[in-house]
PDB file of C-alpha atoms and ligand atoms in Angstrom:
ATOM      1  CA  MET L   1      -0.117  78.482  38.489  1.00 77.00           C
ATOM      2  CA  THR L   2       0.896  82.147  38.729  1.00 90.00           C
ATOM      3  CA  VAL L   3      -1.336  84.129  40.530  1.00 95.00           C
ATOM      4  CA  ARG L   4      -1.621  87.971  40.081  1.00 96.00           C
ATOM      5  CA  VAL L   5      -1.613  90.388  42.895  1.00 96.00           C
ATOM      6  CA  LEU L   6      -1.848  93.730  42.810  1.00 97.00           C
ATOM      7  CA  VAL L   7       0.388  96.228  44.634  1.00 97.00           C
ATOM      8  CA  ALA L   8      -1.229  99.255  45.728  1.00 96.00           C
ATOM      9  CA  SER L   9       1.368 101.753  45.746  1.00 90.00           C
ATOM     10  CA  ASN L  10       2.321 104.431  43.010  1.00 85.00           C
ATOM     11  CA  ASN L  11       5.573 104.434  44.415  1.00 83.00           C
ATOM     12  CA  ALA L  12       7.572 102.493  41.683  1.00 85.00           C
ATOM     13  CA  LYS L  13      10.598 102.322  43.700  1.00 80.00           C
ATOM     14  CA  LYS L  14       8.246 100.509  46.736  1.00 81.00           C
ATOM     15  CA  LEU L  15       6.996  98.113  43.772  1.00 86.00           C
ATOM     16  CA  LYS L  16      10.450  97.199  43.230  1.00 86.00           C
ATOM     17  CA  GLU L  17      11.971  96.176  46.675  1.00 81.00           C
ATOM     18  CA  LEU L  18       8.730  94.269  47.459  1.00 85.00           C
ATOM     19  CA  GLN L  19       9.835  92.279  43.982  1.00 89.00           C
ATOM     20  CA  GLN L  20      12.995  92.015  45.396  1.00 88.00           C
ATOM     21  CA  VAL L  21      12.002  90.987  48.602  1.00 86.00           C
ATOM     22  CA  LEU L  22       9.727  88.085  47.308  1.00 89.00           C
ATOM     23  CA  ASP L  23      12.110  86.631  45.193  1.00 90.00           C
ATOM     24  CA  ASP L  24      15.307  86.572  47.833  1.00 87.00           C
ATOM     25  CA  CYS L  25      12.286  84.541  49.859  1.00 88.00           C
ATOM     26  CA  GLY L  26      12.503  82.305  46.962  1.00 90.00           C
ATOM     27  CA  ILE L  27       8.616  82.863  46.074  1.00 91.00           C
ATOM     28  CA  ASP L  28       7.903  82.251  42.361  1.00 90.00           C
ATOM     29  CA  GLY L  29       4.654  82.225  40.660  1.00 92.00           C
ATOM     30  CA  VAL L  30       3.485  85.560  42.334  1.00 93.00           C
ATOM     31  CA  GLU L  31       3.357  88.333  39.448  1.00 94.00           C
ATOM     32  CA  LEU L  32       3.233  91.597  41.287  1.00 94.00           C
ATOM     33  CA  VAL L  33       1.121  93.891  39.386  1.00 95.00           C
ATOM     34  CA  ALA L  34       1.028  97.496  39.445  1.00 95.00           C
ATOM     35  CA  LEU L  35      -1.432 100.105  39.473  1.00 96.00           C
ATOM     36  CA  GLY L  36      -0.544 101.608  36.327  1.00 94.00           C
ATOM     37  CA  ASP L  37      -1.280  97.932  34.917  1.00 95.00           C
ATOM     38  CA  VAL L  38      -5.383  97.814  36.103  1.00 96.00           C
ATOM     39  CA  GLU L  39      -8.272  99.882  35.199  1.00 96.00           C
ATOM     40  CA  PRO L  40      -7.893 103.436  37.082  1.00 96.00           C
ATOM     41  CA  TYR L  41      -9.956 103.474  40.765  1.00 97.00           C
ATOM     42  CA  PRO L  42      -9.743 106.600  42.848  1.00 96.00           C
ATOM     43  CA  GLU L  43      -7.079 106.545  45.640  1.00 93.00           C
ATOM     44  CA  PRO L  44      -8.874 106.214  49.029  1.00 96.00           C
ATOM     45  CA  LYS L  45      -8.324 108.399  52.203  1.00 94.00           C
ATOM     46  CA  GLU L  46      -5.518 106.977  54.002  1.00 92.00           C
ATOM     47  CA  ASP L  47      -7.369 108.451  57.570  1.00 93.00           C
ATOM     48  CA  GLY L  48      -6.481 105.817  59.632  1.00 95.00           C
ATOM     49  CA  LEU L  49      -4.150 106.789  62.385  1.00 95.00           C
ATOM     50  CA  THR L  50      -1.826 103.810  62.557  1.00 97.00           C
ATOM     51  CA  PHE L  51       0.450 102.373  59.597  1.00 98.00           C
ATOM     52  CA  GLU L  52      -1.206  99.004  60.166  1.00 98.00           C
ATOM     53  CA  ALA L  53      -5.409 100.920  59.733  1.00 98.00           C
ATOM     54  CA  ASN L  54      -3.983 102.642  56.524  1.00 97.00           C
ATOM     55  CA  ALA L  55      -2.419  99.541  55.182  1.00 98.00           C
ATOM     56  CA  LEU L  56      -5.543  97.822  55.594  1.00 98.00           C
ATOM     57  CA  ILE L  57      -7.287 100.749  53.727  1.00 98.00           C
ATOM     58  CA  LYS L  58      -5.070 101.024  50.725  1.00 97.00           C
ATOM     59  CA  ALA L  59      -5.632  96.720  50.542  1.00 98.00           C
ATOM     60  CA  ARG L  60      -9.060  96.644  50.822  1.00 98.00           C
ATOM     61  CA  ALA L  61      -9.763  99.106  47.862  1.00 98.00           C
ATOM     62  CA  GLY L  62      -8.029  97.430  46.037  1.00 98.00           C
ATOM     63  CA  VAL L  63      -9.275  94.023  46.108  1.00 98.00           C
ATOM     64  CA  ALA L  64     -12.652  95.981  45.761  1.00 98.00           C
ATOM     65  CA  ALA L  65     -11.437  97.454  42.955  1.00 98.00           C
ATOM     66  CA  THR L  66      -9.930  94.974  41.353  1.00 98.00           C
ATOM     67  CA  GLY L  67     -11.079  91.468  42.669  1.00 98.00           C
ATOM     68  CA  LEU L  68      -7.280  90.475  42.778  1.00 98.00           C
ATOM     69  CA  PRO L  69      -5.833  90.063  45.881  1.00 98.00           C
ATOM     70  CA  CYS L  70      -3.826  92.950  47.087  1.00 98.00           C
ATOM     71  CA  VAL L  71      -0.268  93.948  48.890  1.00 97.00           C
ATOM     72  CA  ALA L  72      -0.237  97.621  50.292  1.00 96.00           C
ATOM     73  CA  ASP L  73       2.448  99.097  52.643  1.00 94.00           C
ATOM     74  CA  ASP L  74       2.143 102.134  54.941  1.00 95.00           C
ATOM     75  CA  SER L  75       4.988 103.344  56.273  1.00 95.00           C
ATOM     76  CA  GLY L  76       7.298 106.396  57.709  1.00 97.00           C
ATOM     77  CA  LEU L  77       9.749 107.825  59.920  1.00 98.00           C
ATOM     78  CA  ALA L  78       9.116 107.852  63.176  1.00 98.00           C
ATOM     79  CA  ILE L  79      11.370 110.348  65.529  1.00 98.00           C
ATOM     80  CA  ALA L  80      11.565 109.683  69.006  1.00 98.00           C
ATOM     81  CA  ALA L  81      12.413 113.648  69.661  1.00 98.00           C
ATOM     82  CA  LEU L  82       9.183 114.416  68.202  1.00 98.00           C
ATOM     83  CA  ASN L  83       6.837 111.554  69.705  1.00 98.00           C
ATOM     84  CA  GLY L  84       7.150 109.436  66.609  1.00 98.00           C
ATOM     85  CA  MET L  85       6.226 111.884  64.420  1.00 97.00           C
ATOM     86  CA  PRO L  86       6.197 112.401  61.237  1.00 97.00           C
ATOM     87  CA  GLY L  87       4.803 108.818  61.134  1.00 97.00           C
ATOM     88  CA  VAL L  88       1.710 108.162  59.475  1.00 96.00           C
ATOM     89  CA  LEU L  89       2.029 111.573  57.651  1.00 95.00           C
ATOM     90  CA  SER L  90       5.874 110.913  56.608  1.00 95.00           C
ATOM     91  CA  ALA L  91       3.975 111.291  53.177  1.00 92.00           C
ATOM     92  CA  ARG L  92       2.671 114.890  53.260  1.00 91.00           C
ATOM     93  CA  TRP L  93       5.026 116.348  56.218  1.00 94.00           C
ATOM     94  CA  SER L  94       6.011 119.146  54.126  1.00 93.00           C
ATOM     95  CA  GLY L  95       2.018 120.242  53.361  1.00 90.00           C
ATOM     96  CA  HIS L  96       3.298 119.830  49.552  1.00 68.00           C
ATOM     97  CA  ALA L  97       0.940 118.585  47.459  1.00 55.00           C
ATOM     98  CA  GLY L  98       2.810 117.169  44.561  1.00 55.00           C
ATOM     99  CA  GLN L  99       2.781 113.449  43.351  1.00 57.00           C
ATOM    100  CA  HIS L 100       2.945 111.059  46.725  1.00 57.00           C
ATOM    101  CA  GLY L 101       6.571 109.631  46.627  1.00 57.00           C
ATOM    102  CA  ALA L 102       7.413 111.976  44.196  1.00 71.00           C
ATOM    103  CA  GLU L 103      11.621 113.704  44.120  1.00 74.00           C
ATOM    104  CA  ASP L 104      10.520 117.393  45.296  1.00 88.00           C
ATOM    105  CA  THR L 105       8.030 116.171  47.718  1.00 90.00           C
ATOM    106  CA  ASP L 106      10.727 114.284  49.132  1.00 93.00           C
ATOM    107  CA  THR L 107      13.398 117.215  49.072  1.00 94.00           C
ATOM    108  CA  ALA L 108      10.381 119.131  50.877  1.00 94.00           C
ATOM    109  CA  ASN L 109       9.818 116.880  54.093  1.00 96.00           C
ATOM    110  CA  ASN L 110      13.450 116.185  54.313  1.00 97.00           C
ATOM    111  CA  ASN L 111      13.889 119.580  54.406  1.00 96.00           C
ATOM    112  CA  LEU L 112      11.333 120.561  56.847  1.00 97.00           C
ATOM    113  CA  LEU L 113      12.099 117.787  59.407  1.00 98.00           C
ATOM    114  CA  LEU L 114      16.266 118.809  59.382  1.00 98.00           C
ATOM    115  CA  ALA L 115      15.035 122.390  59.902  1.00 98.00           C
ATOM    116  CA  GLN L 116      12.362 121.124  63.022  1.00 97.00           C
ATOM    117  CA  MET L 117      15.021 119.205  64.426  1.00 98.00           C
ATOM    118  CA  ALA L 118      18.184 121.586  63.976  1.00 97.00           C
ATOM    119  CA  ASP L 119      18.801 122.337  67.513  1.00 95.00           C
ATOM    120  CA  ILE L 120      17.948 118.644  69.333  1.00 98.00           C
ATOM    121  CA  ALA L 121      20.596 116.716  69.759  1.00 98.00           C
ATOM    122  CA  GLN L 122      18.282 113.373  71.208  1.00 98.00           C
ATOM    123  CA  ARG L 123      18.131 112.014  67.190  1.00 98.00           C
ATOM    124  CA  ASP L 124      16.623 108.659  68.059  1.00 98.00           C
ATOM    125  CA  ALA L 125      14.469 107.971  64.562  1.00 98.00           C
ATOM    126  CA  ALA L 126      13.000 104.430  63.214  1.00 98.00           C
ATOM    127  CA  PHE L 127      11.507 103.364  59.649  1.00 98.00           C
ATOM    128  CA  VAL L 128       7.927 101.866  60.676  1.00 98.00           C
ATOM    129  CA  SER L 129       6.154  99.631  57.784  1.00 97.00           C
ATOM    130  CA  CYS L 130       2.764  97.564  57.660  1.00 98.00           C
ATOM    131  CA  CYS L 131       2.156  95.253  55.188  1.00 97.00           C
ATOM    132  CA  ALA L 132      -0.733  94.429  54.898  1.00 98.00           C
ATOM    133  CA  LEU L 133      -2.108  91.631  52.407  1.00 98.00           C
ATOM    134  CA  VAL L 134      -6.033  90.985  51.960  1.00 98.00           C
ATOM    135  CA  THR L 135      -7.616  88.410  50.014  1.00 98.00           C
ATOM    136  CA  PRO L 136     -11.129  88.632  47.402  1.00 98.00           C
ATOM    137  CA  GLN L 137     -12.446  86.121  50.302  1.00 97.00           C
ATOM    138  CA  GLY L 138     -12.003  88.564  52.643  1.00 97.00           C
ATOM    139  CA  GLU L 139      -8.912  87.088  55.274  1.00 98.00           C
ATOM    140  CA  GLU L 140      -6.279  90.184  55.714  1.00 98.00           C
ATOM    141  CA  PHE L 141      -3.307  89.217  57.057  1.00 98.00           C
ATOM    142  CA  THR L 142      -0.940  92.245  58.672  1.00 98.00           C
ATOM    143  CA  ALA L 143       2.820  92.486  59.918  1.00 98.00           C
ATOM    144  CA  GLU L 144       5.299  95.283  61.041  1.00 98.00           C
ATOM    145  CA  GLY L 145       9.103  95.695  60.752  1.00 98.00           C
ATOM    146  CA  ARG L 146      11.146  98.471  62.388  1.00 98.00           C
ATOM    147  CA  TRP L 147      14.430  99.797  61.106  1.00 98.00           C
ATOM    148  CA  GLU L 148      16.137 101.657  63.933  1.00 98.00           C
ATOM    149  CA  GLY L 149      18.823 104.567  63.465  1.00 98.00           C
ATOM    150  CA  SER L 150      18.973 108.237  64.170  1.00 98.00           C
ATOM    151  CA  LEU L 151      18.706 111.432  62.081  1.00 98.00           C
ATOM    152  CA  LEU L 152      21.757 113.084  60.113  1.00 98.00           C
ATOM    153  CA  GLU L 153      21.879 116.709  59.926  1.00 97.00           C
ATOM    154  CA  ALA L 154      22.073 116.553  56.412  1.00 97.00           C
ATOM    155  CA  PRO L 155      21.430 114.210  53.311  1.00 97.00           C
ATOM    156  CA  LYS L 156      23.813 112.411  52.102  1.00 97.00           C
ATOM    157  CA  GLY L 157      24.005 109.159  49.489  1.00 97.00           C
ATOM    158  CA  GLU L 158      21.055 108.678  46.030  1.00 95.00           C
ATOM    159  CA  HIS L 159      19.558 105.326  46.645  1.00 94.00           C
ATOM    160  CA  GLY L 160      16.728 104.922  47.736  1.00 90.00           C
ATOM    161  CA  PHE L 161      13.515 107.695  48.101  1.00 91.00           C
ATOM    162  CA  GLY L 162      12.300 109.410  50.628  1.00 94.00           C
ATOM    163  CA  TYR L 163      13.595 110.294  54.034  1.00 97.00           C
ATOM    164  CA  ASP L 164      16.699 107.530  53.097  1.00 97.00           C
ATOM    165  CA  PRO L 165      19.163 110.582  52.408  1.00 98.00           C
ATOM    166  CA  ILE L 166      18.495 111.813  56.263  1.00 98.00           C
ATOM    167  CA  PHE L 167      18.627 108.203  58.079  1.00 98.00           C
ATOM    168  CA  GLN L 168      21.691 106.738  59.648  1.00 98.00           C
ATOM    169  CA  PRO L 169      20.210 103.017  60.794  1.00 98.00           C
ATOM    170  CA  ALA L 170      22.248 101.592  63.349  1.00 98.00           C
ATOM    171  CA  ASP L 171      23.504  98.763  61.664  1.00 97.00           C
ATOM    172  CA  THR L 172      25.458 100.339  59.115  1.00 98.00           C
ATOM    173  CA  PRO L 173      27.859 103.075  60.822  1.00 98.00           C
ATOM    174  CA  GLY L 174      28.803 105.703  58.265  1.00 98.00           C
ATOM    175  CA  ARG L 175      26.595 105.087  55.362  1.00 98.00           C
ATOM    176  CA  SER L 176      23.150 106.625  55.188  1.00 98.00           C
ATOM    177  CA  SER L 177      20.173 104.385  53.617  1.00 98.00           C
ATOM    178  CA  ALA L 178      20.182 106.447  50.697  1.00 98.00           C
ATOM    179  CA  GLN L 179      24.262 104.678  50.099  1.00 98.00           C
ATOM    180  CA  LEU L 180      23.280 100.783  50.778  1.00 97.00           C
ATOM    181  CA  THR L 181      22.583  99.096  47.532  1.00 94.00           C
ATOM    182  CA  PRO L 182      18.865  97.874  47.184  1.00 89.00           C
ATOM    183  CA  GLU L 183      20.267  93.969  48.357  1.00 89.00           C
ATOM    184  CA  GLU L 184      21.535  95.717  51.432  1.00 94.00           C
ATOM    185  CA  LYS L 185      18.557  97.970  52.157  1.00 93.00           C
ATOM    186  CA  ASN L 186      16.040  95.098  52.101  1.00 90.00           C
ATOM    187  CA  ALA L 187      17.664  92.917  54.183  1.00 93.00           C
ATOM    188  CA  ARG L 188      17.799  94.939  57.047  1.00 96.00           C
ATOM    189  CA  SER L 189      14.636  97.701  56.080  1.00 95.00           C
ATOM    190  CA  HIS L 190      11.544  98.158  58.338  1.00 96.00           C
ATOM    191  CA  ARG L 191       9.652  96.952  54.306  1.00 93.00           C
ATOM    192  CA  GLY L 192      11.870  94.468  53.974  1.00 93.00           C
ATOM    193  CA  THR L 193      11.209  92.618  57.331  1.00 96.00           C
ATOM    194  CA  ALA L 194       7.436  93.383  57.256  1.00 96.00           C
ATOM    195  CA  LEU L 195       7.545  91.960  54.174  1.00 93.00           C
ATOM    196  CA  ARG L 196       9.246  88.731  54.671  1.00 93.00           C
ATOM    197  CA  ALA L 197       6.729  87.983  57.752  1.00 95.00           C
ATOM    198  CA  LEU L 198       3.829  88.482  54.817  1.00 94.00           C
ATOM    199  CA  ALA L 199       5.658  85.967  52.681  1.00 91.00           C
ATOM    200  CA  PRO L 200       4.108  82.730  53.781  1.00 92.00           C
ATOM    201  CA  HIS L 201       0.747  84.268  52.895  1.00 95.00           C
ATOM    202  CA  ILE L 202       1.360  85.825  50.018  1.00 94.00           C
ATOM    203  CA  ALA L 203       3.100  82.487  48.604  1.00 92.00           C
ATOM    204  CA  ALA L 204       0.033  80.264  50.035  1.00 94.00           C
ATOM    205  CA  LEU L 205      -2.242  82.222  47.284  1.00 94.00           C
ATOM    206  CA  ARG L 206      -0.652  80.089  44.980  1.00 91.00           C
ATOM    207  CA  SER L 207      -2.164  77.365  45.845  1.00 79.00           C
TER     208      SER L 207
HETATM  209  P1  IMP H   1       2.889 105.997  52.028  1.00 81.61           P
HETATM  210  O1  IMP H   1       3.234 105.728  50.573  1.00 81.61           O
HETATM  211  O2  IMP H   1       1.934 106.477  52.539  1.00 81.61           O
HETATM  212  O3  IMP H   1       3.631 104.925  52.802  1.00 81.61           O
HETATM  213  O4  IMP H   1       4.139 106.776  52.752  1.00 81.61           O
HETATM  214  C1  IMP H   1       5.338 106.883  53.270  1.00 81.61           C
HETATM  215  C2  IMP H   1       6.274 107.697  53.360  1.00 81.61           C
HETATM  216  O5  IMP H   1       7.577 107.265  54.196  1.00 81.61           O
HETATM  217  C3  IMP H   1       6.997 107.591  52.230  1.00 81.61           C
HETATM  218  O6  IMP H   1       6.575 109.295  51.424  1.00 81.61           O
HETATM  219  C4  IMP H   1       8.812 108.076  52.472  1.00 81.61           C
HETATM  220  O7  IMP H   1       8.460 109.377  52.749  1.00 81.61           O
HETATM  221  C5  IMP H   1       8.430 107.918  53.742  1.00 81.61           C
HETATM  222  N1  IMP H   1       9.152 106.529  53.661  1.00 81.61           N
HETATM  223  C6  IMP H   1       8.466 105.373  54.255  1.00 81.61           C
HETATM  224  N2  IMP H   1       9.648 104.067  54.080  1.00 81.61           N
HETATM  225  C7  IMP H   1      10.799 104.518  53.369  1.00 81.61           C
HETATM  226  C8  IMP H   1      11.934 104.355  53.499  1.00 81.61           C
HETATM  227  O8  IMP H   1      11.647 102.938  52.757  1.00 81.61           O
HETATM  228  N3  IMP H   1      13.100 104.968  52.822  1.00 81.61           N
HETATM  229  C9  IMP H   1      12.440 106.249  52.913  1.00 81.61           C
HETATM  230  N4  IMP H   1      11.423 106.910  53.234  1.00 81.61           N
HETATM  231  C10 IMP H   1      10.536 105.909  53.155  1.00 81.61           C
END
């Protein structure tokens, strides 16, 4: 039996990353459904103060609107020298009102962050993701992943999205996260770690 699971994200690249992680975990019989494939519903306000709170807000809204089990990710870049910011404000750091995950928004966010960090030598940074699964029966599961690294001085690389061109993972010396293949990124990334932890609960939806 195939179970349909809504992915509550407008970011097509995130949905692709989630599909790849499920494939790598050998989880078949799960059809990921994009927001564009369901009746449109109002985006919930992401007013949580933590990644977990916002992931749950998005996943609960998806279940309420569609009746499908729903997976949502909330993620961002945490800079040590900025006390963990942009953090939950990562997507809208530059105040740019563009479409969520759009390339011009990403460029504006990256440029602002590089300017703010221009004179700061302490460049420790980590990507953080919380993935939530909420079922129509009201069960809720969450898992968090971190990817340690540092902030580059200038963008490099063409892959990925968001802050990838300015993030230097600690475990890929010399290559930004935008210079990794999707497979290399998923094997290490915050979202890959969080989703692999959630995968057994997603697999259990089939029974
Ligand atoms: P969200 O879609 O509300 O969770 O916002 C996440 C934001 O954090 C994105 O718009 C990106 O700016 C950033 N972000 C999260 N994960 C990644 C990643 O894997 N690479 C680059 N940027 C990311």
